[in-house]
PDB file of C-alpha atoms and ligand atoms in Angstrom:
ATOM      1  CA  UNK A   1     -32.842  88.142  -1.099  1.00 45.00           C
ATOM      2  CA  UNK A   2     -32.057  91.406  -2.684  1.00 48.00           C
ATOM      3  CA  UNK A   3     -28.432  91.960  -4.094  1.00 48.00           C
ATOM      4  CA  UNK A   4     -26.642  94.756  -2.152  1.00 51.00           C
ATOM      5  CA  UNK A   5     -26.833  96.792  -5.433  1.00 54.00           C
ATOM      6  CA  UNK A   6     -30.874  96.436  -5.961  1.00 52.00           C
ATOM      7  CA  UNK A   7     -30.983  97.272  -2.366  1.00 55.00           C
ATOM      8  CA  UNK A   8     -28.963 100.577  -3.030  1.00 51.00           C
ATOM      9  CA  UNK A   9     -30.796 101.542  -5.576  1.00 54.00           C
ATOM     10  CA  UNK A  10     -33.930 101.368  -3.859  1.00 88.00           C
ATOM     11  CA  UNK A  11     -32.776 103.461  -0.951  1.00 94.00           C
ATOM     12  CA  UNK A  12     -31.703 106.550  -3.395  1.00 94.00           C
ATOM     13  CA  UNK A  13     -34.514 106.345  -5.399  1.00 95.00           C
ATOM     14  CA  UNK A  14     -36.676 106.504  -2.539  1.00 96.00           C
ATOM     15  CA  UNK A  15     -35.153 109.343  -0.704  1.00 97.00           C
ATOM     16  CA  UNK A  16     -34.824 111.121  -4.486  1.00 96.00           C
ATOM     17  CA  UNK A  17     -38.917 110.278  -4.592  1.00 96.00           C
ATOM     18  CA  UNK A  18     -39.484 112.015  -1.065  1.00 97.00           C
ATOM     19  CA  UNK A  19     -37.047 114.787  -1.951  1.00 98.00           C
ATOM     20  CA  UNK A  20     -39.311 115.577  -5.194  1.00 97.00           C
ATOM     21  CA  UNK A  21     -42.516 115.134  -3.267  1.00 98.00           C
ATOM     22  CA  UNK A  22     -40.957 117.718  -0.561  1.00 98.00           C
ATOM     23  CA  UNK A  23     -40.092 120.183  -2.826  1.00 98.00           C
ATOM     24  CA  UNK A  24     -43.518 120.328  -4.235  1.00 98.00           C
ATOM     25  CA  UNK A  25     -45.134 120.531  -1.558  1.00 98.00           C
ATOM     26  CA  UNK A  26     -42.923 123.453  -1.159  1.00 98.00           C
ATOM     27  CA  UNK A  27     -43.996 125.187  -4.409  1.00 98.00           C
ATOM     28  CA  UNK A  28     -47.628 124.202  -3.557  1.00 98.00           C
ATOM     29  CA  UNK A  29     -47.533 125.832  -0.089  1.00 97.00           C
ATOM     30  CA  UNK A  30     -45.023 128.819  -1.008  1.00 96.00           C
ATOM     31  CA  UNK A  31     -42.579 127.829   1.353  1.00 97.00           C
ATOM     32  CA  UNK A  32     -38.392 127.865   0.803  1.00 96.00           C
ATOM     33  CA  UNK A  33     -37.250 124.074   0.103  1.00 96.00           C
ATOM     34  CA  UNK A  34     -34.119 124.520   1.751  1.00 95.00           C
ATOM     35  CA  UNK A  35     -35.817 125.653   4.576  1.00 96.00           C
ATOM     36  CA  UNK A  36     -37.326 122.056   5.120  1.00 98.00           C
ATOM     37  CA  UNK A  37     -34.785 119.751   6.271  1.00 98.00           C
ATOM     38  CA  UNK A  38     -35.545 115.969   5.663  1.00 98.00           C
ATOM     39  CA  UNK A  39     -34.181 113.690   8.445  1.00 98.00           C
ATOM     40  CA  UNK A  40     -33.612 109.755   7.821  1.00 98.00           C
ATOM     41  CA  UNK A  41     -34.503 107.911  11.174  1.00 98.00           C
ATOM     42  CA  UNK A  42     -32.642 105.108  11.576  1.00 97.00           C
ATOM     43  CA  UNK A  43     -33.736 103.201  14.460  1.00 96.00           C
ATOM     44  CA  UNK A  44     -33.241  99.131  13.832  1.00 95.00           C
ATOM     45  CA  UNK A  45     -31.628 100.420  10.618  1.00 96.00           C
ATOM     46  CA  UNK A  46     -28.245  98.443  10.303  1.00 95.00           C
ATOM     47  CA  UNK A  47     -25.451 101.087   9.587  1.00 97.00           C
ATOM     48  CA  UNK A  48     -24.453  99.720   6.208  1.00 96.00           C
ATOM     49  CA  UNK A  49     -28.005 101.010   4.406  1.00 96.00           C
ATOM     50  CA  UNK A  50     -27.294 104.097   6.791  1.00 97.00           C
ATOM     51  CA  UNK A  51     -24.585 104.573   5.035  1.00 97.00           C
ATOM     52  CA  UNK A  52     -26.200 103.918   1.677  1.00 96.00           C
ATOM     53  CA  UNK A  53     -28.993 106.915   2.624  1.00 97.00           C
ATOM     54  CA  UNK A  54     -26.434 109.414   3.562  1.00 98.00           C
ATOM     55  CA  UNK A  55     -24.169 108.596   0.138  1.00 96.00           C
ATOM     56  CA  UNK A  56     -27.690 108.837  -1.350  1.00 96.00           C
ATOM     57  CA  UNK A  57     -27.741 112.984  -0.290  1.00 96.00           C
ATOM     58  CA  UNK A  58     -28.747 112.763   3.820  1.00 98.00           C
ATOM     59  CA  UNK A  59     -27.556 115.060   5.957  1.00 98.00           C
ATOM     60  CA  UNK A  60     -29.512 114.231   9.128  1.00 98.00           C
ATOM     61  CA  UNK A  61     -30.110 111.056  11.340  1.00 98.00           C
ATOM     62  CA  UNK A  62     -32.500 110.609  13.675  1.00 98.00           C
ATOM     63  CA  UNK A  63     -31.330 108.090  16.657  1.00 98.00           C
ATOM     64  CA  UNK A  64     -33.967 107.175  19.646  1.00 97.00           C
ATOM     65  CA  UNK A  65     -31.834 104.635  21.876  1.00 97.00           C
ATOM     66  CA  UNK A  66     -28.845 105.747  23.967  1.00 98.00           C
ATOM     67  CA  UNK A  67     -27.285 102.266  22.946  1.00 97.00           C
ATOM     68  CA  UNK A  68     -28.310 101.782  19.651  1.00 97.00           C
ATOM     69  CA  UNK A  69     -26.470 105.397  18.686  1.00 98.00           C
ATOM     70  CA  UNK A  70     -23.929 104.215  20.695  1.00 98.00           C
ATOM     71  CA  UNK A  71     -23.417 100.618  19.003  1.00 97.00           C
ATOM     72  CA  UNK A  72     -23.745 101.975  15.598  1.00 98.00           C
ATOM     73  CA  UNK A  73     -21.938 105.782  15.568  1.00 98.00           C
ATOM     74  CA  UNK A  74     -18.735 104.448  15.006  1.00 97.00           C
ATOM     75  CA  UNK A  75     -20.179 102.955  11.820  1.00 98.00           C
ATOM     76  CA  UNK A  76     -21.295 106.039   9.940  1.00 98.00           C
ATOM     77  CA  UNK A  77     -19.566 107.431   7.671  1.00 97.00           C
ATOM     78  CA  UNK A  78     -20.732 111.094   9.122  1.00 95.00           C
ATOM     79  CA  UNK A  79     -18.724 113.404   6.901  1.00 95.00           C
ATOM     80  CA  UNK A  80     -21.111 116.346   6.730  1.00 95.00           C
ATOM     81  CA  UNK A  81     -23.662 114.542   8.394  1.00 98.00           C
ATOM     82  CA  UNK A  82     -25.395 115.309  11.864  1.00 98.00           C
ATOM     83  CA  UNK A  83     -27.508 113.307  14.055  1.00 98.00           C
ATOM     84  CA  UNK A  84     -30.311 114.365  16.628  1.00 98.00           C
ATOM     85  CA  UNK A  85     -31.698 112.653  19.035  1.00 98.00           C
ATOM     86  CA  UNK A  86     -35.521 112.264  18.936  1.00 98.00           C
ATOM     87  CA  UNK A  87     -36.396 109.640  21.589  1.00 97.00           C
ATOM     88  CA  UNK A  88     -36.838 109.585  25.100  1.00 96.00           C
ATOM     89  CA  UNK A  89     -33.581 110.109  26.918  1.00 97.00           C
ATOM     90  CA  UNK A  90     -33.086 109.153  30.980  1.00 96.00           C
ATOM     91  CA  UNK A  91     -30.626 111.201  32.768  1.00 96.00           C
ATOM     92  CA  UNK A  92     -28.723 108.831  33.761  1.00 96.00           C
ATOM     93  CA  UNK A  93     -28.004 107.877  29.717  1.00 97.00           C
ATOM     94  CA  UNK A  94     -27.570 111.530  28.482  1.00 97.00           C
ATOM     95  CA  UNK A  95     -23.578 111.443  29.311  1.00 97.00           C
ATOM     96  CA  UNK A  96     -23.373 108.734  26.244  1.00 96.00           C
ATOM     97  CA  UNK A  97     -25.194 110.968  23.736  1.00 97.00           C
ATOM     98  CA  UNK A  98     -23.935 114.160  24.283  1.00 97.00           C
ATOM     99  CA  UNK A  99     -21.077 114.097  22.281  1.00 95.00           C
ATOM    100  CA  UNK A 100     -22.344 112.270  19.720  1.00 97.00           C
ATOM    101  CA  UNK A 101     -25.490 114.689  18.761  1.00 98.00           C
ATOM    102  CA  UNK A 102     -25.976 118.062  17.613  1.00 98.00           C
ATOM    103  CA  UNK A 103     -29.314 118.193  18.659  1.00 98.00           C
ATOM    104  CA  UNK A 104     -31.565 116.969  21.432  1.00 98.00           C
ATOM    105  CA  UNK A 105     -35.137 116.804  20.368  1.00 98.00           C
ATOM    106  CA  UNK A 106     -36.588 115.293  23.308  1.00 98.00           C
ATOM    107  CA  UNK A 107     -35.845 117.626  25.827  1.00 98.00           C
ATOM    108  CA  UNK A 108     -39.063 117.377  27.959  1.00 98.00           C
ATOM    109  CA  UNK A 109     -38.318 117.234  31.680  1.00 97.00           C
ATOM    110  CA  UNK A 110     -36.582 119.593  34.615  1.00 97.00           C
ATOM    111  CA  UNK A 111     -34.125 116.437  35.934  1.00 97.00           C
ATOM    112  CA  UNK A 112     -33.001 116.216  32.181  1.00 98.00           C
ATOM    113  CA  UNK A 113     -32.315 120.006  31.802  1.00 98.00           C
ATOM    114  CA  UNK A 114     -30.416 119.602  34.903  1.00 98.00           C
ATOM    115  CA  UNK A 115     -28.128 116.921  33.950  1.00 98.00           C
ATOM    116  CA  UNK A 116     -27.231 118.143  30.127  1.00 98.00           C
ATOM    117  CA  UNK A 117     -26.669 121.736  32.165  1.00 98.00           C
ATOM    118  CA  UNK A 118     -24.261 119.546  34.445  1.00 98.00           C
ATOM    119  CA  UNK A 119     -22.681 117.930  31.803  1.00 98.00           C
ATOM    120  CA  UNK A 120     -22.049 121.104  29.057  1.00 98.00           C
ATOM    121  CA  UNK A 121     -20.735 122.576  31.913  1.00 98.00           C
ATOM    122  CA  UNK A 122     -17.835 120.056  32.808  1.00 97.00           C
ATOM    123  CA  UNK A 123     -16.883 119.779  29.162  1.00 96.00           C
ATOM    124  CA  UNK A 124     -17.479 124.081  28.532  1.00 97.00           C
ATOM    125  CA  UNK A 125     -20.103 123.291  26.036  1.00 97.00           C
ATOM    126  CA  UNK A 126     -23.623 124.088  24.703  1.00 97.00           C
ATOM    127  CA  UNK A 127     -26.272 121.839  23.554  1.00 98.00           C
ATOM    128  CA  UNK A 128     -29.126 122.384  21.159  1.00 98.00           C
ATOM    129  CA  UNK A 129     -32.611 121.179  22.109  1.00 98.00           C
ATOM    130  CA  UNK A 130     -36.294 121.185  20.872  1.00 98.00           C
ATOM    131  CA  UNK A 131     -38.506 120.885  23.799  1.00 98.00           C
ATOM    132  CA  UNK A 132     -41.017 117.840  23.085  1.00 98.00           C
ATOM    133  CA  UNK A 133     -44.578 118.804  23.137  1.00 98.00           C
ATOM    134  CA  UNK A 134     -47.206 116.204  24.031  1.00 97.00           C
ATOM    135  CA  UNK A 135     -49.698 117.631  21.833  1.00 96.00           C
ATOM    136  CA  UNK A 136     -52.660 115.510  21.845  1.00 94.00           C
ATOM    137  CA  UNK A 137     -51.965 114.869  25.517  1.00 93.00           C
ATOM    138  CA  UNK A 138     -51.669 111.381  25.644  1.00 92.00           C
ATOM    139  CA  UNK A 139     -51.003 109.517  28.958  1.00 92.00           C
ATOM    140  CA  UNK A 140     -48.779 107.083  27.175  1.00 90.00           C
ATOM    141  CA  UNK A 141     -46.485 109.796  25.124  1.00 91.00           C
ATOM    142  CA  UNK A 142     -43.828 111.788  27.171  1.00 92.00           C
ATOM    143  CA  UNK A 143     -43.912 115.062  26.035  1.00 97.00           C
ATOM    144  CA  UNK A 144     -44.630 118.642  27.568  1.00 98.00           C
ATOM    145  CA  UNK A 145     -48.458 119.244  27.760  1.00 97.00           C
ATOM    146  CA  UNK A 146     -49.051 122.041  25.935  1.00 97.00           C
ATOM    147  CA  UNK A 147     -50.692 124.190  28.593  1.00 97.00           C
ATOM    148  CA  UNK A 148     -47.820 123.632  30.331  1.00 97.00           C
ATOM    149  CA  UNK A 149     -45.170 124.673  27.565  1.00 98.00           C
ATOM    150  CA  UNK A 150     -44.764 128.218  28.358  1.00 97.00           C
ATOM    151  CA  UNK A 151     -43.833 127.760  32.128  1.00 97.00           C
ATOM    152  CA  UNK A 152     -41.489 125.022  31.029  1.00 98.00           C
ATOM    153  CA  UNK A 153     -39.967 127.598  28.530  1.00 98.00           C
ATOM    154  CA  UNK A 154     -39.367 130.075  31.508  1.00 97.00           C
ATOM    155  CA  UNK A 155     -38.121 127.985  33.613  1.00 97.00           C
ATOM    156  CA  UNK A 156     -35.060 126.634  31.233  1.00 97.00           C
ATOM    157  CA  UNK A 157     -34.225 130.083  30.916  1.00 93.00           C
ATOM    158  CA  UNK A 158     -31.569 130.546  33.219  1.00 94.00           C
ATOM    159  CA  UNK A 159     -30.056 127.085  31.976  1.00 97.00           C
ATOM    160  CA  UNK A 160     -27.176 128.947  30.027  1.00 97.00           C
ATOM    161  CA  UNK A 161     -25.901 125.564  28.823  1.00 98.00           C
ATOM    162  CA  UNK A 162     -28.799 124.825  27.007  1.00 98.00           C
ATOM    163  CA  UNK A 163     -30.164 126.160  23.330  1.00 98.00           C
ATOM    164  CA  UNK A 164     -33.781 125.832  23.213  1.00 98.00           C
ATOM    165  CA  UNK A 165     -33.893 125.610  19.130  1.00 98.00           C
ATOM    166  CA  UNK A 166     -37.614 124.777  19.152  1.00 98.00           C
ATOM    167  CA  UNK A 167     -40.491 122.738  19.404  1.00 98.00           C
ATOM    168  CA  UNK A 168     -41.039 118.866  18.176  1.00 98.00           C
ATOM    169  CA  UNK A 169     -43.963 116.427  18.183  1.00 98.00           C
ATOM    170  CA  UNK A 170     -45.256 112.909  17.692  1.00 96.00           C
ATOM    171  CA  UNK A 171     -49.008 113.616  17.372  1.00 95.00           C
ATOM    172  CA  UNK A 172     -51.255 110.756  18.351  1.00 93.00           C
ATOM    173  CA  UNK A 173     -52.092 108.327  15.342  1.00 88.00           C
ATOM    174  CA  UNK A 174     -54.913 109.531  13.632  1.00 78.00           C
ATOM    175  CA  UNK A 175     -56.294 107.854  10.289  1.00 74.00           C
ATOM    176  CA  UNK A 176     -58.440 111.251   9.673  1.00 90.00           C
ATOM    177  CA  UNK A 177     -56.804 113.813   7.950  1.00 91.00           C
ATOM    178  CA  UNK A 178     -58.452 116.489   9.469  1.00 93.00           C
ATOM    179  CA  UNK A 179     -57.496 115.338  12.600  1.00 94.00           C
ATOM    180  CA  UNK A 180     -54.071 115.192  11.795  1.00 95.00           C
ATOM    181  CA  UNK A 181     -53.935 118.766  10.528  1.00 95.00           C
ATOM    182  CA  UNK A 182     -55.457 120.044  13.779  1.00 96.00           C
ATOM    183  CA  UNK A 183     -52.459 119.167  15.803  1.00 97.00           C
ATOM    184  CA  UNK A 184     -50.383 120.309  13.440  1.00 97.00           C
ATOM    185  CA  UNK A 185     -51.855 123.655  13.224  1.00 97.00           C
ATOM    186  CA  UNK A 186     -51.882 123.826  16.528  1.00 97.00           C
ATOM    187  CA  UNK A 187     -48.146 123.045  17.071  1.00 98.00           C
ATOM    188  CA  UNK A 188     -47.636 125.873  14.668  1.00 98.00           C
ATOM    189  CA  UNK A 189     -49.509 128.108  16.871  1.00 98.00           C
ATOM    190  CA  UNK A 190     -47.849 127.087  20.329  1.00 98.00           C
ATOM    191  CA  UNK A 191     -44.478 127.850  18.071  1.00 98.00           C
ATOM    192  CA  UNK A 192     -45.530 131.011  16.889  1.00 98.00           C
ATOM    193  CA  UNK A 193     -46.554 132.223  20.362  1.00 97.00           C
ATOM    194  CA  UNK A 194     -43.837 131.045  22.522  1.00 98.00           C
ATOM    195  CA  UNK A 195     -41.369 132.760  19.449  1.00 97.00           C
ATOM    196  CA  UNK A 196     -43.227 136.341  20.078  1.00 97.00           C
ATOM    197  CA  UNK A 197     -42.942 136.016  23.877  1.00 96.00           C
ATOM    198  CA  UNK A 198     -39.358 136.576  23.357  1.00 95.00           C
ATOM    199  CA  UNK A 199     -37.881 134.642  26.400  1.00 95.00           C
ATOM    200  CA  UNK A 200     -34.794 134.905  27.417  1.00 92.00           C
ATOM    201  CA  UNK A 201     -32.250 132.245  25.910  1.00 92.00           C
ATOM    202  CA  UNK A 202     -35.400 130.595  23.931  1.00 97.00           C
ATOM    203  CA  UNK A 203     -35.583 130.751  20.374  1.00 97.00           C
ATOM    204  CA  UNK A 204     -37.714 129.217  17.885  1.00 98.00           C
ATOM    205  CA  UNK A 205     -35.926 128.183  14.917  1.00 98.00           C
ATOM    206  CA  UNK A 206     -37.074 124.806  14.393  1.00 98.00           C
ATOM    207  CA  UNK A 207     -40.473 122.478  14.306  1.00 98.00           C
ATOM    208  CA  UNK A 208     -39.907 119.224  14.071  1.00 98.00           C
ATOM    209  CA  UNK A 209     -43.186 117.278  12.969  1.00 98.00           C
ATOM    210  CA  UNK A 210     -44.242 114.892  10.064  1.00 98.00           C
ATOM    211  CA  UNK A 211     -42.852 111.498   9.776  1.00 97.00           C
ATOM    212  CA  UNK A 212     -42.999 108.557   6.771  1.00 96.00           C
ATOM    213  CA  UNK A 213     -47.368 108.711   6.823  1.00 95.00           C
ATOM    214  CA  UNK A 214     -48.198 112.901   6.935  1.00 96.00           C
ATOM    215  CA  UNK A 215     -44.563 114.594   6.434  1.00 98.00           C
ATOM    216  CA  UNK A 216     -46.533 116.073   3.465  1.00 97.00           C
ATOM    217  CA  UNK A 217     -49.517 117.541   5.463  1.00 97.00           C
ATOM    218  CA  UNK A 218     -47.202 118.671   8.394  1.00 98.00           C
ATOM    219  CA  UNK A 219     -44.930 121.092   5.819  1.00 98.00           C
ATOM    220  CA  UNK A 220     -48.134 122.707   4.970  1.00 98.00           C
ATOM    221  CA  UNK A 221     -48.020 123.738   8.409  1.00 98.00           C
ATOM    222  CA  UNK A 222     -44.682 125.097   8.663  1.00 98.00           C
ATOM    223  CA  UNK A 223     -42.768 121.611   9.573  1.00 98.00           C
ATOM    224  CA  UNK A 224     -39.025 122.647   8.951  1.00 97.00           C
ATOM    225  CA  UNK A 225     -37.852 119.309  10.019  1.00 98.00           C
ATOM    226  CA  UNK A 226     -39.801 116.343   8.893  1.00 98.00           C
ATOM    227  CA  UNK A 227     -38.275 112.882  10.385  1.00 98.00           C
ATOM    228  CA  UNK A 228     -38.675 110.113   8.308  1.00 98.00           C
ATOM    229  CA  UNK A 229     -37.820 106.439   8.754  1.00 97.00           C
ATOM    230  CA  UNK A 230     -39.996 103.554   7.319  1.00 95.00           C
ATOM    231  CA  UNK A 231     -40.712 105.639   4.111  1.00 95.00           C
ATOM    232  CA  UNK A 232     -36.721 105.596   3.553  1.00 96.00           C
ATOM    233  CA  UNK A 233     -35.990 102.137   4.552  1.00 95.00           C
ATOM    234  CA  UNK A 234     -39.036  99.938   4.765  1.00 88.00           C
ATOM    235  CA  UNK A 235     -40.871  98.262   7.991  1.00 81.00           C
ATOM    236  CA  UNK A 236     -39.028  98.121  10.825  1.00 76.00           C
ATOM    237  CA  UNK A 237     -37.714  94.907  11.998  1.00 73.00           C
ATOM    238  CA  UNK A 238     -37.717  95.331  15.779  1.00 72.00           C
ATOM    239  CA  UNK A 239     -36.816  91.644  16.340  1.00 64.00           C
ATOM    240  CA  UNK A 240     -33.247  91.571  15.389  1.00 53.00           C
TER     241      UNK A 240
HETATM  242  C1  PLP B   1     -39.702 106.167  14.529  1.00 69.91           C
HETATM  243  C2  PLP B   1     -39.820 107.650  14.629  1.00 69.91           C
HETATM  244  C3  PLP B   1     -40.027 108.439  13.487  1.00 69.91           C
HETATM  245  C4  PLP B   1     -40.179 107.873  12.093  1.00 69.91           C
HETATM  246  O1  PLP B   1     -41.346 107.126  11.967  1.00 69.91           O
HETATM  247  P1  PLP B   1     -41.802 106.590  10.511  1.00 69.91           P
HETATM  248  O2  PLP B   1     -43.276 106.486  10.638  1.00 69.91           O
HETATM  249  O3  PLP B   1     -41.132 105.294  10.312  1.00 69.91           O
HETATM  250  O4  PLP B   1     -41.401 107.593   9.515  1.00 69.91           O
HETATM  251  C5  PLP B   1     -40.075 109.816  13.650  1.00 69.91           C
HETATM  252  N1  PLP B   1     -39.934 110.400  14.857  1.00 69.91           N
HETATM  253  C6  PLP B   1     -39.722 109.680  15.975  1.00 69.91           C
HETATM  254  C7  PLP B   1     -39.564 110.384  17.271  1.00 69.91           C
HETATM  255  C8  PLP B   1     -39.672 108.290  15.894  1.00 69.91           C
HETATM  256  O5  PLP B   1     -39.484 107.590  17.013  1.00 69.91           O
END
C-alpha cells in the first residue's frame, strides 16, 4: 500500500506532467494555454485524492452519475473550483444536479431541455450546456447525430433558460491515429459552422474533446476543454 504522502505526490506530479505536456502542445500548435482548460474526471475517484488534485492546481471536475456527485459534493473542498457534468443525465435526475454544476455537457435530448427549462425557471436561473454530439454515430453512444445538430440547435433556441456554451464529444475508440483526428477535425468543423450560423441564444465558446489517451491530438484541433480522468488518477476501480 502506498502512504497517503507517496500517493499525493504522485497525483501533483502527474497533473504538473499533463500541464507541461498541454502547454506544449500549445506552443507546438500556436494556440493560447490558458485558453485550454484541463478538467480532472473523477468518476469512482474517492473525494479525498479529489481533493489532493484540486490542492494540486484543478479547477474543474468532471462528474457522470447523478448520485455519485451527489454522495461525494459535500466532500470537496470546491473553493474556486467548478464541476460539469459530462455523463448521461435522465430527466427525472436533473433536479439533483442542477445546483451543484456550472455546466451541463450532456445536453442531448428535447425532454431534457424541457425539464432544466422547467427547473431554471422555478429557481429564476440559467444553466450552461454543451450539446453532446454523437460523432461517429454509434448506436450505443447517446449523443446528437451530427446531421441532426443544427435542427437541434434551432430548436433550443427559444429555451431562454438555457446557455448553449458549445459542443462536446466522446469519439468512438479508435487505436488509429488518423482515425482519431478525423473526428476531431470534424467536430471542429460542426463547431465552426453552427458558430457562423449565428442562432439565436447559441453560442460557441467551448469544445469539449480529448480525454487521458488523445487529449494531445484533440488540442491540435481546437479542444478548449480536454477531460481527463485515468491519466490523473490511475485505472478506474468500478467495483467498489
Ligand atoms: C470517463 C470519462 C472521461 C475520462 O476518461 P479517461 O480515458 O479516463 O481520461 C472523459 N469524458 C467522459 C464523458 C467520461 O465519461
Amino acid at each position: 500500500m502506498m502512504t497517503n504522502s507517496l500517493n499525493e505526490l504522485s497525483i501533483s506530479e502527474t497533473i504538473r506532467n499533463i500541464t507541461d505536456s498541454i502547454e506544449n502542445q500549445c506552443l507546438r500548435y500556436h494556440r493560447k494555454r490558458e485558453d485550454v482548460r484541463l478538467m480532472a474526471v473523477t468518476k469512482t475517484v474517492e473525494p479525498a485524492r479529489v481533493n489532493q488534485a484540486i490542492a494540486a492546481g484543478i479547477t474543474l471536475l468532471g462528474e457522470n452519475k447523478a448520485q455519485e456527485l451527489c454522495s461525494k459534493f459535500d466532500s470537496y473542498n470546491k473553493n474556486g473550483v467548478d464541476i460539469h457534468f459530462i455523463g448521461h443525465l435522465q430527466s427525472n435526475k436533473a433536479r439533483q444536479v442542477i445546483d451543484k454544476v456550472s455546466m451541463i455537457e450532456s445536453l442531448e435530448s428535447m425532454s431534457l431541455a424541457k425539464e432544466l427549462q422547467k427547473l431554471c425557471t422555478l429557481r429564476d436561473c440559467t444553466i450552461d450546456c454543451l450539446i453532446e454530439v454523437n460523432i461517429g454515430e454509434e448506436d450505443t453512444k447517446s449523443g446528437v447525430a451530427p446531421e441532426k445538430l443544427e435542427e437541434f440547435c434551432y430548436s433550443l433556441a427559444p429555451f431562454d433558460r438555457i446557455k448553449v456554451q458549445g459542443l462536446m464529444s466522446i469519439p468512438p475508440i479508435s487505436s488509429e491515429e488518423a482515425q482519431k483526428e478525423r473526428y476531431f477535425s470534424n467536430l471542429y468543423k460542426l463547431f465552426i459552422d453552427i458558430r457562423d450560423k449565428k442562432i439565436d441564444n447559441i453560442n460557441m465558446n467551448f469544445l469539449s474533446m480529448g480525454m487521458s489517451d488523445d487529449y494531445l491530438l484533440a488540442i491540435k484541433h481546437g479542444s478548449n476543454i480536454v477531460r481527463i480522468g485515468s491519466a490523473i488518477f490511475g485505472r478506474r476501480n468500478y467495483s467498489k
